[in-house]
C-alpha positions as a printed NumPy array, in Angstrom:
array([[121.074, 168.908, 105.597],
       [121.838, 165.269, 104.664],
       [120.752, 165.713, 101.141],
       [121.788, 169.262, 100.219],
       [125.318, 167.71 , 101.382],
       [124.986, 164.878,  98.804],
       [123.859, 167.382,  95.97 ],
       [126.571, 169.255,  96.795],
       [129.081, 166.175,  96.453],
       [127.384, 164.932,  93.503],
       [127.598, 168.077,  91.646],
       [131.218, 168.514,  92.104],
       [132.002, 165.42 ,  90.845],
       [129.951, 166.015,  87.615],
       [131.252, 169.632,  87.307],
       [135.07 , 167.88 ,  87.864],
       [134.323, 165.085,  85.331],
       [133.261, 167.608,  82.992],
       [136.528, 169.468,  83.24 ],
       [138.272, 166.391,  83.129],
       [136.623, 165.498,  79.543],
       [137.224, 168.922,  78.175],
       [140.862, 168.891,  79.352],
       [141.037, 165.663,  77.515],
       [139.951, 166.523,  74.44 ],
       [141.865, 170.06 ,  74.145],
       [145.505, 167.925,  75.433],
       [143.95 , 165.731,  72.781],
       [143.395, 168.297,  69.748],
       [146.465, 170.191,  70.625],
       [148.771, 166.921,  70.181],
       [147.015, 165.96 ,  67.249],
       [147.121, 169.824,  65.056],
       [151.127, 169.255,  66.991],
       [151.297, 165.819,  65.654],
       [150.19 , 167.032,  62.151],
       [151.932, 169.677,  61.43 ],
       [155.435, 168.077,  62.446],
       [155.137, 165.276,  60.093],
       [153.687, 167.743,  57.331],
       [156.839, 170.209,  57.864],
       [159.038, 166.634,  58.189],
       [158.378, 165.71 ,  54.844],
       [157.892, 169.223,  53.135],
       [161.702, 169.411,  54.055],
       [162.546, 165.937,  53.018],
       [160.928, 167.29 ,  49.328],
       [157.894, 164.992,  49.358],
       [155.271, 168.144,  48.875],
       [152.921, 165.671,  47.101],
       [152.209, 164.143,  50.691],
       [148.74 , 165.157,  52.865],
       [148.319, 165.134,  56.879],
       [145.162, 164.035,  58.721],
       [145.193, 163.863,  62.15 ],
       [142.532, 161.37 ,  63.37 ],
       [143.196, 161.629,  67.081],
       [145.993, 160.04 ,  68.251],
       [146.261, 158.812,  64.79 ],
       [148.255, 160.569,  61.751],
       [147.224, 159.562,  58.556],
       [149.54 , 160.227,  55.151],
       [147.467, 160.276,  52.085],
       [148.442, 161.698,  48.356],
       [150.276, 160.221,  45.14 ],
       [153.422, 158.649,  45.352],
       [155.842, 158.825,  42.387],
       [157.1  , 155.24 ,  43.405],
       [156.966, 152.863,  46.135],
       [160.699, 153.66 ,  47.185],
       [158.642, 157.339,  47.328],
       [156.077, 156.007,  49.516],
       [158.482, 154.205,  52.001],
       [160.337, 157.302,  52.089],
       [157.067, 158.873,  53.06 ],
       [156.182, 156.243,  55.673],
       [159.823, 156.472,  57.457],
       [160.292, 160.027,  57.698],
       [156.724, 160.599,  59.392],
       [157.592, 157.501,  61.602],
       [160.53 , 159.74 ,  62.832],
       [158.53 , 162.227,  64.454],
       [155.762, 160.555,  65.495],
       [155.182, 157.244,  66.805],
       [155.131, 154.658,  64.114],
       [152.509, 152.814,  65.267],
       [150.498, 156.255,  64.828],
       [151.096, 156.55 ,  61.232],
       [148.764, 155.039,  58.87 ],
       [149.624, 154.798,  54.826],
       [146.786, 155.4  ,  52.37 ],
       [148.652, 157.037,  50.561],
       [148.681, 155.713,  46.296],
       [152.007, 155.141,  44.086],
       [151.518, 156.112,  40.45 ],
       [150.831, 153.685,  37.36 ],
       [154.601, 153.781,  35.829],
       [153.996, 152.009,  33.045],
       [153.425, 155.538,  31.691],
       [156.587, 157.203,  32.359],
       [157.797, 158.15 ,  29.41 ],
       [161.902, 156.567,  29.773],
       [164.27 , 159.774,  29.909],
       [166.645, 160.997,  27.459],
       [169.971, 159.486,  27.717],
       [172.6  , 162.417,  26.992],
       [176.618, 162.957,  28.413],
       [178.301, 166.213,  28.089],
       [182.166, 165.6  ,  27.693],
       [185.054, 168.253,  28.49 ],
       [188.841, 167.683,  27.239],
       [191.129, 170.143,  27.997],
       [195.365, 170.057,  29.59 ],
       [193.913, 169.584,  33.173],
       [191.826, 166.198,  32.331],
       [188.676, 165.482,  31.355],
       [184.976, 165.31 ,  32.858],
       [181.639, 163.679,  32.084],
       [178.121, 164.703,  33.257],
       [175.55 , 163.011,  32.276],
       [172.845, 160.133,  32.023],
       [173.702, 156.644,  30.736],
       [172.19 , 153.175,  30.36 ],
       [172.565, 150.81 ,  33.07 ],
       [173.704, 148.194,  31.279],
       [176.351, 150.424,  30.265],
       [180.252, 148.613,  31.108],
       [181.636, 151.208,  33.361],
       [185.189, 149.251,  34.148],
       [185.613, 149.493,  30.56 ],
       [184.349, 153.266,  29.761],
       [186.65 , 154.162,  32.738],
       [189.698, 152.722,  31.181],
       [188.77 , 154.343,  27.974],
       [188.793, 157.245,  29.334],
       [191.557, 156.797,  31.491],
       [193.464, 155.767,  28.479],
       [192.345, 158.892,  26.328],
       [193.125, 161.367,  29.801],
       [196.891, 160.267,  29.765],
       [197.414, 160.195,  33.262],
       [195.545, 163.397,  33.429],
       [192.647, 163.549,  36.157],
       [189.58 , 162.375,  35.04 ],
       [186.03 , 163.942,  36.855],
       [183.465, 161.126,  36.4  ],
       [179.749, 162.483,  37.256],
       [177.778, 160.021,  35.155],
       [174.255, 158.443,  36.061],
       [172.789, 155.184,  35.123],
       [168.867, 154.842,  34.898],
       [167.71 , 150.924,  33.914],
       [165.966, 151.999,  30.704],
       [165.906, 150.739,  27.397],
       [169.058, 151.801,  25.544],
       [167.92 , 153.895,  21.791],
       [169.3  , 152.194,  18.408],
       [171.906, 154.363,  18.423],
       [173.219, 155.528,  21.058],
       [176.32 , 153.208,  21.43 ],
       [177.36 , 153.892,  17.919],
       [176.734, 157.983,  19.078],
       [178.867, 156.516,  22.542],
       [181.83 , 154.968,  20.884],
       [182.465, 158.333,  17.954],
       [182.52 , 160.214,  20.611],
       [184.809, 159.008,  22.703],
       [186.937, 158.702,  18.888],
       [186.521, 162.185,  18.737],
       [187.682, 162.424,  22.358],
       [190.581, 160.51 ,  22.174],
       [191.616, 163.035,  18.508],
       [190.999, 166.436,  20.26 ],
       [192.869, 167.249,  23.197],
       [191.034, 170.403,  23.676],
       [187.365, 170.173,  23.147],
       [183.53 , 170.268,  24.053],
       [181.686, 166.829,  22.972],
       [177.747, 166.572,  23.568],
       [176.421, 163.117,  23.133],
       [172.726, 161.906,  22.452],
       [171.517, 159.005,  20.436],
       [170.307, 161.024,  17.595],
       [173.669, 163.18 ,  17.61 ],
       [176.839, 164.553,  18.247],
       [177.975, 167.883,  18.662],
       [181.762, 168.614,  18.69 ],
       [183.518, 171.998,  19.412],
       [187.441, 171.82 ,  19.575],
       [190.445, 174.106,  18.484],
       [193.089, 172.962,  16.018],
       [196.977, 174.049,  16.658],
       [196.844, 175.573,  12.576],
       [194.561, 175.266,   9.552],
       [196.317, 171.465,   8.729],
       [195.279, 169.957,  11.707],
       [191.753, 171.406,  11.546],
       [191.735, 170.168,   7.767],
       [192.552, 166.343,   8.964],
       [190.721, 166.612,  11.745],
       [187.551, 167.369,   9.892],
       [187.926, 164.409,   7.269],
       [189.193, 161.925,   9.935],
       [185.942, 162.751,  12.162],
       [184.404, 162.449,   8.763],
       [185.971, 158.862,   7.672],
       [184.806, 157.578,  11.237],
       [180.85 , 158.858,  11.544],
       [178.435, 156.284,  12.18 ],
       [175.333, 156.264,  10.311],
       [172.033, 157.447,  11.337],
       [173.845, 159.885,  13.733],
       [173.687, 163.315,  13.469],
       [176.95 , 165.197,  13.538],
       [177.64 , 168.979,  14.341],
       [181.428, 169.934,  14.219],
       [183.098, 173.383,  14.938],
       [187.214, 173.31 ,  14.607],
       [188.788, 176.546,  14.812],
       [191.871, 177.022,  14.045],
       [194.428, 180.058,  14.763],
       [194.761, 181.951,  11.591],
       [198.179, 182.048,   9.762],
       [200.553, 184.435,   9.418],
       [201.492, 185.923,   5.855],
       [204.372, 187.938,   5.502],
       [204.491, 189.785,   3.129],
       [200.854, 190.543,   2.864],
       [199.783, 189.876,  -0.676],
       [197.372, 190.476,  -3.476],
       [197.853, 189.746,  -7.043],
       [195.493, 190.735, -10.027],
       [195.838, 190.319, -13.6  ],
       [192.953, 191.387, -16.589],
       [195.044, 190.137, -19.781],
       [193.389, 188.252, -22.796],
       [193.093, 185.37 , -20.929],
       [190.678, 186.912, -18.432],
       [190.645, 187.757, -14.597],
       [192.379, 185.981, -12.256],
       [193.837, 186.295,  -8.689],
       [197.312, 184.86 ,  -8.257],
       [197.675, 185.28 ,  -4.739],
       [194.933, 186.923,  -2.179],
       [195.359, 187.627,   1.285],
       [192.343, 189.128,   2.749],
       [192.024, 190.426,   7.012],
       [188.391, 189.377,   7.113],
       [185.085, 187.855,   5.766],
       [184.626, 192.137,   4.953],
       [187.442, 192.733,   3.453],
       [187.039, 189.233,   1.074],
       [183.927, 190.517,  -0.028],
       [185.22 , 194.569,  -0.966],
       [188.238, 192.28 ,  -2.379],
       [186.266, 190.311,  -4.692],
       [183.663, 192.664,  -5.737],
       [185.706, 195.203,  -7.287],
       [187.91 , 192.043,  -8.685],
       [183.949, 190.645, -10.075],
       [183.458, 194.151, -11.943],
       [186.845, 193.613, -13.744],
       [185.487, 190.15 , -15.314],
       [186.322, 187.698, -12.904],
       [183.596, 184.749, -12.122],
       [186.048, 182.257, -10.364],
       [185.622, 181.347,  -6.496],
       [187.497, 183.105,  -3.927],
       [191.042, 181.514,  -3.121],
       [191.422, 184.229,  -1.118],
       [193.129, 183.783,   2.564],
       [191.788, 185.168,   6.114],
       [195.413, 185.599,   7.596],
       [196.572, 187.795,  10.135],
       [199.641, 190.087,   8.749],
       [197.983, 192.928,   7.011],
       [199.682, 196.352,   7.866],
       [195.818, 198.411,   8.199],
       [192.116, 197.718,   9.057],
       [191.866, 199.621,   5.043],
       [193.221, 196.096,   3.528],
       [190.324, 195.583,   1.823],
       [189.325, 198.895,   0.383],
       [193.264, 199.591,  -0.501],
       [193.358, 196.579,  -2.659],
       [189.836, 196.935,  -3.961],
       [190.636, 200.768,  -4.94 ],
       [193.951, 199.524,  -6.902],
       [192.136, 196.541,  -8.494],
       [189.704, 199.135,  -9.761],
       [192.055, 201.286, -11.313],
       [192.61 , 198.119, -13.812],
       [188.535, 199.737, -15.279],
       [190.832, 202.409, -16.85 ],
       [193.528, 200.423, -19.102],
       [193.184, 197.766, -21.713],
       [194.536, 194.975, -19.135],
       [197.501, 194.165, -16.602],
       [198.318, 193.768, -13.037],
       [198.268, 194.917,  -9.822],
       [200.514, 193.596,  -6.781],
       [200.204, 194.946,  -3.021],
       [202.614, 193.697,  -1.115],
       [202.076, 195.001,   2.622],
       [202.425, 198.503,   2.103],
       [203.938, 198.415,  -1.739],
       [201.446, 198.923,  -4.791],
       [202.517, 198.237,  -8.41 ],
       [200.774, 198.773, -11.467],
       [201.895, 197.197, -14.57 ],
       [200.765, 197.505, -18.095],
       [200.557, 195.157, -20.577],
       [203.47 , 195.667, -23.125],
       [200.03 , 197.249, -25.244],
       [198.777, 199.491, -22.715],
       [199.106, 202.515, -24.329],
       [201.569, 205.179, -22.56 ],
       [198.889, 207.771, -21.682],
       [196.056, 205.957, -20.56 ],
       [198.458, 204.461, -18.281],
       [199.508, 207.743, -16.894],
       [196.167, 208.525, -16.352],
       [195.464, 205.445, -14.389],
       [198.399, 205.602, -12.67 ],
       [197.747, 209.549, -11.38 ],
       [194.445, 208.32 , -10.711],
       [195.396, 205.669,  -8.02 ],
       [197.847, 207.477,  -6.71 ],
       [195.465, 210.177,  -5.231],
       [192.768, 207.819,  -4.116],
       [195.301, 205.631,  -2.37 ],
       [195.366, 205.758,   1.75 ],
       [198.376, 207.679,   2.905],
       [200.335, 204.804,   4.358],
       [200.439, 202.857,   1.012],
       [203.071, 203.64 ,  -1.66 ],
       [202.547, 203.531,  -5.469],
       [204.532, 201.712,  -7.874],
       [204.208, 201.727, -11.609],
       [205.788, 199.732, -14.438],
       [204.596, 199.752, -18.339],
       [206.848, 196.958, -19.929],
       [208.064, 197.648, -23.675],
       [208.495, 194.809, -26.373],
       [212.045, 193.631, -26.181],
       [214.697, 193.742, -28.985],
       [214.32 , 190.223, -30.764],
       [218.471, 188.766, -29.983],
       [220.21 , 185.834, -32.097],
       [220.889, 183.739, -29.08 ],
       [217.734, 184.858, -27.23 ],
       [218.082, 185.592, -23.515],
       [220.173, 183.748, -20.675],
       [218.194, 180.987, -19.276],
       [218.273, 178.159, -16.239],
       [216.107, 175.727, -15.602],
       [215.12 , 173.091, -13.095],
       [213.191, 169.576, -13.127],
       [211.302, 167.654, -10.909],
       [210.439, 164.118, -11.915],
       [207.543, 162.157,  -9.781],
       [210.334, 160.022,  -8.531],
       [211.577, 163.036,  -6.85 ],
       [214.478, 163.257,  -8.97 ],
       [215.769, 167.021,  -9.743],
       [217.674, 168.38 , -12.875],
       [219.555, 171.88 , -12.832],
       [221.181, 173.072, -16.006],
       [221.381, 176.616, -17.759],
       [223.578, 179.262, -16.657],
       [224.778, 180.549, -13.303],
       [226.894, 183.49 , -12.501],
       [230.68 , 182.079, -11.052],
       [231.501, 178.767,  -9.241],
       [230.284, 179.878,  -5.725],
       [227.083, 180.941,  -6.997],
       [227.2  , 177.494,  -9.043],
       [227.983, 175.668,  -5.264],
       [225.443, 177.663,  -3.745],
       [222.742, 176.641,  -6.109],
       [223.674, 173.029,  -5.391],
       [223.642, 173.228,  -1.925],
       [220.074, 174.786,  -1.849],
       [218.646, 171.966,  -4.389],
       [220.514, 169.167,  -1.722],
       [218.522, 170.848,   1.556],
       [215.641, 170.829,  -0.452],
       [215.404, 167.717,  -2.117],
       [218.349, 165.088,  -0.43 ],
       [221.652, 165.044,  -1.56 ],
       [221.446, 161.894,  -3.835],
       [218.283, 163.35 ,  -5.624],
       [219.957, 166.124,  -7.503],
       [222.013, 166.113, -10.569],
       [223.732, 169.581, -11.472],
       [224.209, 170.369, -15.377],
       [225.084, 173.865, -15.08 ],
       [227.887, 176.108, -16.69 ],
       [229.556, 179.48 , -15.487],
       [228.553, 182.261, -17.796],
       [229.5  , 185.81 , -17.488],
       [227.094, 188.686, -18.351],
       [224.222, 187.58 , -16.271],
       [222.015, 190.273, -14.488],
       [222.969, 191.248, -10.878],
       [219.949, 189.732,  -8.864],
       [220.656, 186.366, -11.169],
       [221.08 , 184.349,  -8.221],
       [218.779, 185.062,  -6.295],
       [216.373, 184.017,  -9.271],
       [217.404, 181.167,  -9.28 ],
       [217.246, 179.808,  -5.545],
       [214.315, 181.726,  -5.406],
       [213.177, 179.57 ,  -8.635],
       [214.577, 176.149,  -6.87 ],
       [212.174, 177.132,  -3.621],
       [209.045, 177.511,  -5.421],
       [210.121, 173.962,  -7.297],
       [210.099, 172.821,  -3.926],
       [206.521, 173.118,  -3.411],
       [205.955, 171.199,  -6.24 ],
       [205.162, 166.947,  -6.435],
       [206.674, 167.291,  -9.834],
       [207.274, 169.92 , -12.406],
       [209.179, 172.649, -13.673],
       [210.907, 175.889, -12.855],
       [212.756, 178.705, -15.641],
       [214.265, 181.48 , -15.376],
       [214.675, 184.256, -17.005],
       [216.675, 188.342, -16.566],
       [212.559, 188.941, -17.149],
       [210.317, 186.058, -16.239],
       [210.127, 183.361, -13.614],
       [207.842, 180.388, -14.887],
       [206.48 , 177.699, -12.478],
       [204.676, 174.287, -14.079],
       [203.237, 171.145, -12.463],
       [201.547, 169.407,  -9.997],
       [200.635, 169.566,  -6.266],
       [198.414, 168.259,  -3.831],
       [198.426, 171.961,  -2.34 ],
       [195.662, 173.778,  -3.272],
       [196.963, 177.38 ,  -2.205],
       [200.276, 176.891,  -4.406],
       [199.197, 178.865,  -6.803],
       [199.318, 181.714,  -3.991],
       [202.449, 180.368,  -1.632],
       [204.401, 180.643,  -4.806],
       [203.067, 184.1  ,  -5.766],
       [203.832, 185.338,  -2.292],
       [207.123, 183.724,  -2.598],
       [208.244, 185.366,  -5.563],
       [207.514, 188.492,  -4.19 ],
       [209.198, 188.369,  -1.293],
       [212.338, 187.506,  -3.027],
       [212.138, 189.426,  -6.066],
       [210.329, 191.818,  -4.856],
       [206.458, 193.189,  -6.193],
       [207.376, 193.458,  -9.971],
       [208.405, 190.151, -10.136],
       [206.752, 188.83 , -13.566],
       [206.029, 185.569, -12.954],
       [203.733, 182.637, -15.372],
       [202.642, 179.988, -13.085],
       [201.236, 176.76 , -14.332],
       [200.064, 174.92 , -11.561],
       [197.52 , 171.738, -11.437],
       [196.287, 170.356,  -8.477],
       [195.921, 166.894,  -8.159],
       [193.83 , 165.374,  -5.629],
       [195.543, 162.531,  -4.83 ],
       [198.586, 164.173,  -4.105],
       [197.09 , 166.498,  -1.097],
       [197.662, 164.595,   2.256],
       [194.34 , 165.107,   3.451],
       [191.627, 165.049,   0.331],
       [193.731, 162.295,  -0.617],
       [193.482, 159.953,   2.356],
       [192.219, 156.46 ,   1.527],
       [189.051, 155.167,   3.247],
       [189.107, 152.886,   6.141],
       [187.282, 150.409,   3.556],
       [190.149, 151.031,   1.278],
       [193.399, 151.165,   3.879],
       [191.765, 147.034,   4.557],
       [191.488, 146.057,   0.808],
       [195.134, 147.698,   0.003],
       [196.032, 146.   ,   3.473],
       [194.965, 142.467,   1.737],
       [196.405, 143.174,  -1.571],
       [200.027, 143.314,   0.758],
       [199.327, 139.785,   2.61 ],
       [197.162, 137.968,  -0.475],
       [200.332, 136.507,  -1.976],
       [202.846, 136.794,   1.162],
       [202.074, 135.047,   4.341],
       [202.341, 136.332,   8.154],
       [204.989, 133.753,  10.209],
       [205.876, 132.843,  13.532],
       [208.409, 130.362,  14.629],
       [206.74 , 126.279,  15.356],
       [204.75 , 127.033,  18.487],
       [205.84 , 130.254,  19.301],
       [204.795, 134.185,  18.558],
       [207.984, 135.653,  17.453],
       [207.869, 136.742,  13.89 ],
       [209.851, 135.128,  11.342],
       [212.84 , 137.371,   9.756],
       [210.705, 137.457,   6.237],
       [207.687, 138.737,   7.867],
       [209.905, 141.978,   9.013],
       [209.105, 143.212,   5.082],
       [205.057, 142.205,   5.441],
       [205.445, 144.725,   8.227],
       [207.024, 146.882,   6.781],
       [204.643, 147.272,   4.101],
       [201.059, 147.386,   6.259],
       [202.741, 150.186,   8.236],
       [203.339, 152.268,   5.163],
       [199.674, 151.595,   4.455],
       [198.702, 152.703,   8.335],
       [200.595, 155.448,   8.047],
       [198.15 , 157.148,   5.359],
       [194.917, 155.715,   7.604],
       [195.201, 157.247,  10.854],
       [191.995, 156.773,  13.47 ],
       [191.113, 153.603,  11.722],
       [189.736, 150.855,  14.3  ],
       [191.584, 147.813,  13.286],
       [190.927, 144.677,  14.483],
       [194.294, 142.104,  14.507],
       [192.591, 138.945,  14.699],
       [194.573, 135.31 ,  15.486],
       [193.608, 131.996,  14.336],
       [194.893, 128.328,  14.438],
       [194.444, 124.96 ,  13.72 ],
       [192.714, 122.565,  15.601],
       [195.664, 120.245,  16.737],
       [196.64 , 120.879,  20.622],
       [193.925, 121.946,  23.415],
       [191.404, 124.332,  23.106],
       [192.784, 126.747,  25.634],
       [196.094, 126.442,  24.185],
       [195.495, 126.978,  20.07 ],
       [193.362, 130.424,  22.262],
       [196.391, 130.913,  24.178],
       [198.937, 131.284,  21.073],
       [196.21 , 133.067,  18.464],
       [196.539, 135.657,  21.287],
       [200.135, 136.015,  20.979],
       [200.568, 135.801,  17.977],
       [197.792, 139.011,  17.271],
       [199.157, 140.596,  20.146],
       [203.177, 140.049,  18.692],
       [201.568, 141.947,  15.188],
       [200.286, 144.583,  17.193],
       [203.331, 145.337,  18.544],
       [205.098, 144.979,  15.63 ],
       [202.843, 148.072,  14.213],
       [203.414, 149.878,  17.586],
       [207.431, 149.771,  16.45 ],
       [207.022, 151.094,  13.51 ],
       [205.95 , 154.12 ,  15.487],
       [202.039, 153.144,  13.863],
       [199.421, 154.755,  16.704],
       [197.599, 151.95 ,  18.087],
       [195.241, 153.353,  20.032],
       [192.226, 152.049,  18.13 ],
       [193.796, 148.824,  17.37 ],
       [192.641, 145.737,  18.923],
       [193.994, 141.792,  19.152],
       [192.001, 139.092,  19.643],
       [193.109, 135.357,  19.626],
       [189.663, 133.268,  18.545],
       [191.716, 130.122,  18.377],
       [190.696, 127.212,  16.344],
       [187.165, 128.777,  15.996],
       [186.13 , 129.364,  12.249],
       [188.368, 127.693,  10.096],
       [188.49 , 128.287,   6.189],
       [190.341, 125.331,   5.24 ],
       [189.89 , 121.498,   6.168],
       [191.716, 120.699,   9.902],
       [191.447, 117.286,   8.454],
       [194.72 , 118.206,   6.128],
       [198.229, 120.064,   6.13 ],
       [197.059, 122.26 ,   3.686],
       [193.807, 122.935,   5.301],
       [195.806, 123.717,   9.022],
       [198.612, 125.956,   7.49 ],
       [195.617, 128.036,   5.872],
       [193.573, 128.053,   9.405],
       [196.569, 128.881,  11.   ],
       [196.341, 132.708,   9.976],
       [196.201, 136.475,  11.417],
       [193.414, 138.611,   9.617],
       [192.902, 142.325,   9.501],
       [189.209, 143.751,   9.458],
       [187.255, 146.872,  10.835],
       [185.659, 147.411,  14.106],
       [182.009, 148.748,  13.285],
       [180.757, 150.714,  15.803],
       [178.3  , 148.841,  18.35 ],
       [174.731, 149.357,  17.941],
       [172.189, 147.971,  20.157],
       [171.548, 144.787,  18.122],
       [174.744, 143.837,  17.91 ],
       [177.194, 144.631,  20.517],
       [179.948, 144.29 ,  19.054],
       [180.51 , 144.176,  15.055],
       [183.06 , 143.231,  13.054],
       [183.076, 143.254,   9.242],
       [185.979, 141.508,   7.243],
       [187.073, 141.803,   4.641],
       [187.044, 139.159,   1.742],
       [191.059, 139.171,   0.961],
       [192.333, 141.02 ,   4.335],
       [193.848, 137.505,   5.884],
       [197.381, 137.091,   6.117],
       [198.925, 133.235,   6.898],
       [200.929, 132.526,  10.06 ],
       [202.747, 129.224,  10.073]])
């Protein structure tokens, strides 16, 4: 009995021990599984799927290749928030960062009436304070939204030049989108007019950095033309357009194709504009031009919905009538046909009455010839004074009888045409208005033709001999930045910018020099100009630097007062550095006290702020 009880008790104890061990193992396995699952889920939620979690009893082992040391540390911290940190074993490796390619630096800039926004990646060594100040100045008080991130990687060679160019463009373009990379700057913008579009394209081309590709798209609203006009002539001198308006590229191609069939070989001068009376404009004009193919020459004028067919003095009457009849039957219903076949005029002993006006390159205007009445003469004088300035007008007209009924209208139209020229002359007879001269407007022929048609009718006979001179063009004739500096150098080579002794106040004698410099800068928009002040070596170094800074700023203020845009100018006081003469002599000290003008070049990776000196751009001060 005693042994059986002993065995029974021992068996119960062994069984209890086995159950306990089994329960402990089950509990540990459950804790391990739950810990591994919880840690793995937390790492996935933290966007670290590169980790794998292994359970070893109560220990949690993290394995995997971390993209960086920081990522490895975040994985350990994330696991330590789920289980006790002492249970987390780090078995991770860190990817070798030496082989990681540097990210591409790029910025997207958007500017509109509501402000400026920036998004992208820039180098970590960028001067954010200076960049933010520049953007704020460009925004002009509007909101600036900055989503720029920075990365500490080597700066590409052309990055600073590209970014500087993009910010200059942003300053010019109040409605624009600019994409910047180290190799390319893409600009999309809207201009208010075709002239502003041309000026902006010229300015952006003049300030473009080397080594950076550009893609510039600037759109402008089409001009509105009234009357909407095309005039095409075929005569012994050849085939040519005096005016051409088209409502679409397809319309222009249709018109030019019809003209080419009659011998026109020049470059298209058609202006794409609003104001066409019908969508069938191109077909109607082409039909009218083709009517001249059956004649020995002539002129066809389409002004809005009126088509005027004119023959030459030598044109056969029957052939002209047949061509006119064919044209009248093929034109769209909206258009009206007017015909005119001139005949040789009978010569008279006196010749036709004439009015002439001439404009000199200096702006002096002389009016001569016949005028209908005293009132008409006063009207012509007042009109000329309004167009050219009263002090520039000289009257040499005389009142005569027997002039055509529309003589005064022809005279005023001729004066308005003369105002389109930089210099030249106009001549009015009962049959013809002749305009000859020079202009900086490449479209002057078409504009003057449209003007005379509007004032005198579609049958008006105009003889134009107008020469386009690029130097007179307000856009094409703009000097380059280097030419601007050279012109300033000419102004300051013989005269000095002077200051009152020991002060930054410009002397009265320097005002004329500043006027001349301002006149040059008005034709040099958007150049990056450095105004540098220098002193001699007398006095303390800090005092000299401060005085030179004040004097450079005084010159900058003088330009601002003269309404010169100075947003791209910098005033720098350089003190007594870089002497150009011996400071031991009075003459040398006077030479060293000076103001220098030079261009600010775009920054490069090798030179953060490079400037170029013009050899003869130095103005001195006292």
